[in-house]
Short mmCIF file of C-alpha atoms in Angstrom, two decimals:
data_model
loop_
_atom_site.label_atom_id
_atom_site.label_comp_id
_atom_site.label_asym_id
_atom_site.label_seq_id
_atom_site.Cartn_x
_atom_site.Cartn_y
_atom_site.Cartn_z
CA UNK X 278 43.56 2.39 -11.89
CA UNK X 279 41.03 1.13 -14.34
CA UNK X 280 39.80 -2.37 -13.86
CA UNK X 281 41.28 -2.41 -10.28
CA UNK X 282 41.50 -0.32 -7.76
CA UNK X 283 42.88 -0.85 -3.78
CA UNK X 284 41.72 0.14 -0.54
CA UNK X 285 43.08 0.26 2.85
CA UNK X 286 41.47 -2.53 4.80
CA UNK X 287 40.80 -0.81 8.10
CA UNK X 288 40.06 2.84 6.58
CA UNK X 289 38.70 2.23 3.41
CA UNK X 290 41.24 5.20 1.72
CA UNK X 291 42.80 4.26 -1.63
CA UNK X 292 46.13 2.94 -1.86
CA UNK X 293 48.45 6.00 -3.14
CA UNK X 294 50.88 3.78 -4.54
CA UNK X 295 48.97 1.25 -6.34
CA UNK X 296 48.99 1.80 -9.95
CA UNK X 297 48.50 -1.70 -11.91
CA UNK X 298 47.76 -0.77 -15.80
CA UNK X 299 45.25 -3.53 -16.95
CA UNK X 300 43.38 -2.94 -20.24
CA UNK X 301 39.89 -5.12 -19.23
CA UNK X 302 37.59 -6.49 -16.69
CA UNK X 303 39.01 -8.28 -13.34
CA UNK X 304 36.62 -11.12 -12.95
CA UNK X 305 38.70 -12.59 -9.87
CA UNK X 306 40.91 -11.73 -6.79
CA UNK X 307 42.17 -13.49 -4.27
CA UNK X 308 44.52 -13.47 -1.38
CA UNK X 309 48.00 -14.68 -3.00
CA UNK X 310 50.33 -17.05 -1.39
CA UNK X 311 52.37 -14.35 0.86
CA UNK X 312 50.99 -11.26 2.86
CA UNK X 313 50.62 -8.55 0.48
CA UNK X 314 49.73 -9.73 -2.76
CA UNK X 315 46.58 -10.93 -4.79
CA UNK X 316 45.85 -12.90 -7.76
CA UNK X 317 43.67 -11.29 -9.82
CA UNK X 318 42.02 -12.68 -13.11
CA UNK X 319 40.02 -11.51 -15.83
CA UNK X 320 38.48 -10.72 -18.93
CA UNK X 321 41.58 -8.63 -19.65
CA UNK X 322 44.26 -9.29 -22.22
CA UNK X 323 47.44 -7.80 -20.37
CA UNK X 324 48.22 -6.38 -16.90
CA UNK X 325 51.21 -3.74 -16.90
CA UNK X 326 52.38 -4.97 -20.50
CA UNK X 327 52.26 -8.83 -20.24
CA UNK X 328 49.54 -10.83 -22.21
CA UNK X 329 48.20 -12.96 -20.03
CA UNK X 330 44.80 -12.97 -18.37
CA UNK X 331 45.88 -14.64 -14.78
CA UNK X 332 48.54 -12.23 -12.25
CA UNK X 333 49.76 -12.16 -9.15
CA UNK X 334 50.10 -9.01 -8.00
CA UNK X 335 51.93 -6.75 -4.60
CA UNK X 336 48.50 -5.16 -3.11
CA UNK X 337 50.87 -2.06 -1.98
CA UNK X 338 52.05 -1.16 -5.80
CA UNK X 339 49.82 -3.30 -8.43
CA UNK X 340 52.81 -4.68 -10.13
CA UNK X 341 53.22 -8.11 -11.01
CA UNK X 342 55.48 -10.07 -7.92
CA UNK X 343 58.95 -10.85 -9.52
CA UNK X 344 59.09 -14.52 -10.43
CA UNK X 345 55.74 -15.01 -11.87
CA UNK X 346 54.87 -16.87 -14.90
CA UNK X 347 52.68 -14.80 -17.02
CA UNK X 348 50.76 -17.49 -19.14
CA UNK X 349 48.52 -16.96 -22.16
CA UNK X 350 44.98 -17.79 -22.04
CA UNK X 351 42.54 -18.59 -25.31
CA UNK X 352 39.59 -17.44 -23.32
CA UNK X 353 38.43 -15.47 -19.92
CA UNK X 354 39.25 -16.67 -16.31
CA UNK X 355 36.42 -16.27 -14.34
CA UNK X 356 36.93 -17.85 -10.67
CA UNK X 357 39.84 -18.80 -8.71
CA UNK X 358 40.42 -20.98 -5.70
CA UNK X 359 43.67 -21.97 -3.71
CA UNK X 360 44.80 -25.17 -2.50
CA UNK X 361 48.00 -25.84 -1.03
CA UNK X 362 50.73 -25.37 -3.60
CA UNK X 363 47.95 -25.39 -6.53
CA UNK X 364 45.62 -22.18 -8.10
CA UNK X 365 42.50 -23.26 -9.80
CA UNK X 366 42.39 -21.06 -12.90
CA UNK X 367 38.62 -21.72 -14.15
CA UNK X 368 37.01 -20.17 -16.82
CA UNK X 369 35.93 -19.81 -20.55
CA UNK X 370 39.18 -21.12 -22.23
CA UNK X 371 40.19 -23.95 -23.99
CA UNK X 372 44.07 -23.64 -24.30
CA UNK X 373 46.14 -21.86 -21.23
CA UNK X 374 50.15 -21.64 -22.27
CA UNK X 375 49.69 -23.66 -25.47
CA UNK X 376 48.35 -26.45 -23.48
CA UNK X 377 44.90 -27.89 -23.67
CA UNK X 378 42.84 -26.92 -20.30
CA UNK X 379 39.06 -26.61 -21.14
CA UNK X 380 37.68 -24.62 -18.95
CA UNK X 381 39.60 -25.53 -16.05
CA UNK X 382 43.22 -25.29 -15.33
CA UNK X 383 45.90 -25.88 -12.33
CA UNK X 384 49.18 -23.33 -11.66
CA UNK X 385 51.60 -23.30 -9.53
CA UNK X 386 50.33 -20.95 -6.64
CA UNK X 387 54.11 -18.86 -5.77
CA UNK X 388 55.47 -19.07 -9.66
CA UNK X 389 52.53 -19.28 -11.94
CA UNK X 390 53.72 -22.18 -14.09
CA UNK X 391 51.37 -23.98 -15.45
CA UNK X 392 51.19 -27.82 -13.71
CA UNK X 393 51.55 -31.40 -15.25
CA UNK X 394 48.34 -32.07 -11.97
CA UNK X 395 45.26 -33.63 -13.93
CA UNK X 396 42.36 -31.76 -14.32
CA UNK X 397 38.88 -33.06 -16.15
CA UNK X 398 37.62 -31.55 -19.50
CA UNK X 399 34.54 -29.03 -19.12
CA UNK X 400 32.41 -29.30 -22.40
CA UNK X 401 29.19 -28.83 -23.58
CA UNK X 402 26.57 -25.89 -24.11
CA UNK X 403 23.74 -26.05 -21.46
CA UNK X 404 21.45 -24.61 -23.82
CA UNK X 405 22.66 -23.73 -27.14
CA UNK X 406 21.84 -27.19 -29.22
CA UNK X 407 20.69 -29.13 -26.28
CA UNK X 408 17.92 -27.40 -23.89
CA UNK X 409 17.35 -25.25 -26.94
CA UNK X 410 16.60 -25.74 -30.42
CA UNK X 411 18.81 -22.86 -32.17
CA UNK X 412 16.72 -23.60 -35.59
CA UNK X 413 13.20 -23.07 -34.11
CA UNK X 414 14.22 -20.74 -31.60
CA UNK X 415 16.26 -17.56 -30.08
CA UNK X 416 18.95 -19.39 -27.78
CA UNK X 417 21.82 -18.37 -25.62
CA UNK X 418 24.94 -19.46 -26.83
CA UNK X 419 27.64 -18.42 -24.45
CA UNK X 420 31.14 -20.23 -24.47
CA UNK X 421 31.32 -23.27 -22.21
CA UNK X 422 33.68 -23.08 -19.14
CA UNK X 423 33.33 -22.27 -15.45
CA UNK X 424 31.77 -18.93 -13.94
CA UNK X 425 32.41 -19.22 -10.38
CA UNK X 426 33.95 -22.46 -8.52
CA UNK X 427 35.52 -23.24 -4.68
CA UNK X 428 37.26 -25.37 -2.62
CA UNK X 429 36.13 -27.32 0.38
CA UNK X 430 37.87 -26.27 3.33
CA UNK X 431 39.87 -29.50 4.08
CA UNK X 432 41.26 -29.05 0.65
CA UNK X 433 39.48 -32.39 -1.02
CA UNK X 434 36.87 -31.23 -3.22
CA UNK X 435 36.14 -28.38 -5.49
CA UNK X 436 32.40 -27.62 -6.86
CA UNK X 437 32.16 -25.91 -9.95
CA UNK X 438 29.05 -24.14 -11.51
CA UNK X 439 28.79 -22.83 -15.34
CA UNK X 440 27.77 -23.76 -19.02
CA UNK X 441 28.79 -26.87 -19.56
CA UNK X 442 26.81 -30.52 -19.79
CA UNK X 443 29.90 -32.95 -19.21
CA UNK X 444 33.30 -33.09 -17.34
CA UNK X 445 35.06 -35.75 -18.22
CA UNK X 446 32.90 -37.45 -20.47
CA UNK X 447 30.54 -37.85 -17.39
CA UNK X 448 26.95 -36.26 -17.24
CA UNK X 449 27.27 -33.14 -15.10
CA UNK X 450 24.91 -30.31 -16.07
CA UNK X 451 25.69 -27.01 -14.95
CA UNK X 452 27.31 -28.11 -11.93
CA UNK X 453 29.94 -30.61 -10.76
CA UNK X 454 31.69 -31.68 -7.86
CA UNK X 455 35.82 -32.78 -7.99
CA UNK X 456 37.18 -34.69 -5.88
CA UNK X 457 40.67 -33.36 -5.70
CA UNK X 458 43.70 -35.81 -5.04
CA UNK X 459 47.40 -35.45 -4.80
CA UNK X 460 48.50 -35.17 -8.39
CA UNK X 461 44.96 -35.30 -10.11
CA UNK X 462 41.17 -33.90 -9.93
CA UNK X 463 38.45 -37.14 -10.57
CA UNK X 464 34.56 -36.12 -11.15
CA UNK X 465 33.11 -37.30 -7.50
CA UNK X 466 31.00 -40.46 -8.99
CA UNK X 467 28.53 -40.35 -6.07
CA UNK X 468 27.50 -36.63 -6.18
#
């Protein structure tokens, strides 16, 4: 299929029966939450008819599993990372599902639905206005967000990496570290 495509793990033959229509760029995939199934996230605008640029999807067929919450998205997701009951969605967005998430947001990992867990604002151009002079110079001005982000493997902290010059009001250029808590994300104050 276009923008995604599966493969057997221990032959490397394409899955016959896997025929997900998405109309963009996959950015993101990751094991989902049962055997079988992947989130995948992108540049795209819908995946087999739903707008929505976050899916979790059967591996064997490409459709999206039964039960998920198909949530709009303002912007691209570029990275995602598991924890427990909780998907990072980061990326270049500013509103997911009506709600304000800049840049990084938190879903439920089985249904999709977007969380009430705390996550830190992401703001800020690296370059565009503040390493570079737009009025004396050519500068890159790319939206602000994360590109690529992960979770430490006891589950407490999650680094980020992208355009952006504060989270959370706090002075974090290009990179950040979270420290991640039961019902909130804090910017680690010692890193």
């Amino acid at each position: 299929a276009p923008g995604l495509t599966a493969f057997t793990a221990g032959t490397g033959a394409l899955v016959a029966g896997f025929h997900p229509t998405v109309n963009g760029t996959v950015k993101a995939v990751i094991p989902g939450p049962a055997t079988g199934t992947v989130y995948v996230g992108g540049e795209f605008t819908t995946i087999d008819g739903h707008v929505t640029k976050l899916a979790l999807i059967d591996a064997a067929t490409g459709s999206i599993v039964n039960g998920w919450t198909t949530l709009t998205f303002d912007g691209d997701v570029s990275s995602l990372a598991r924890s427990g009951d909780n998907l990072f969605v980061g990326g270049y967005f500013n509103k997911v599902g009506g709600q304000t998430r800049r840049g990084l947001a938190v879903v439920n990992a089985t249904t999709g639905a977007l969380t009430s867990y705390s996550v830190p604002t992401f703001s800020g151009h690296h370059n565009y206005g503040v390493n570079c002079n737009p009025s004396t110079q050519s500068c890159a001005s790319g939206p602000t967000g994360i590109k690529a982000m992960a979770v430490s493997p006891d589950d407490n902290r999650l680094v980020a990496i992208g355009n952006f010059t504060s989270v959370a009001a706090t002075s974090r250029d290009q990179i950040a570290m979270l420290d991640l808590g039961s019902d909130a994300a804090i910017v680690d104050p010692s890193w």
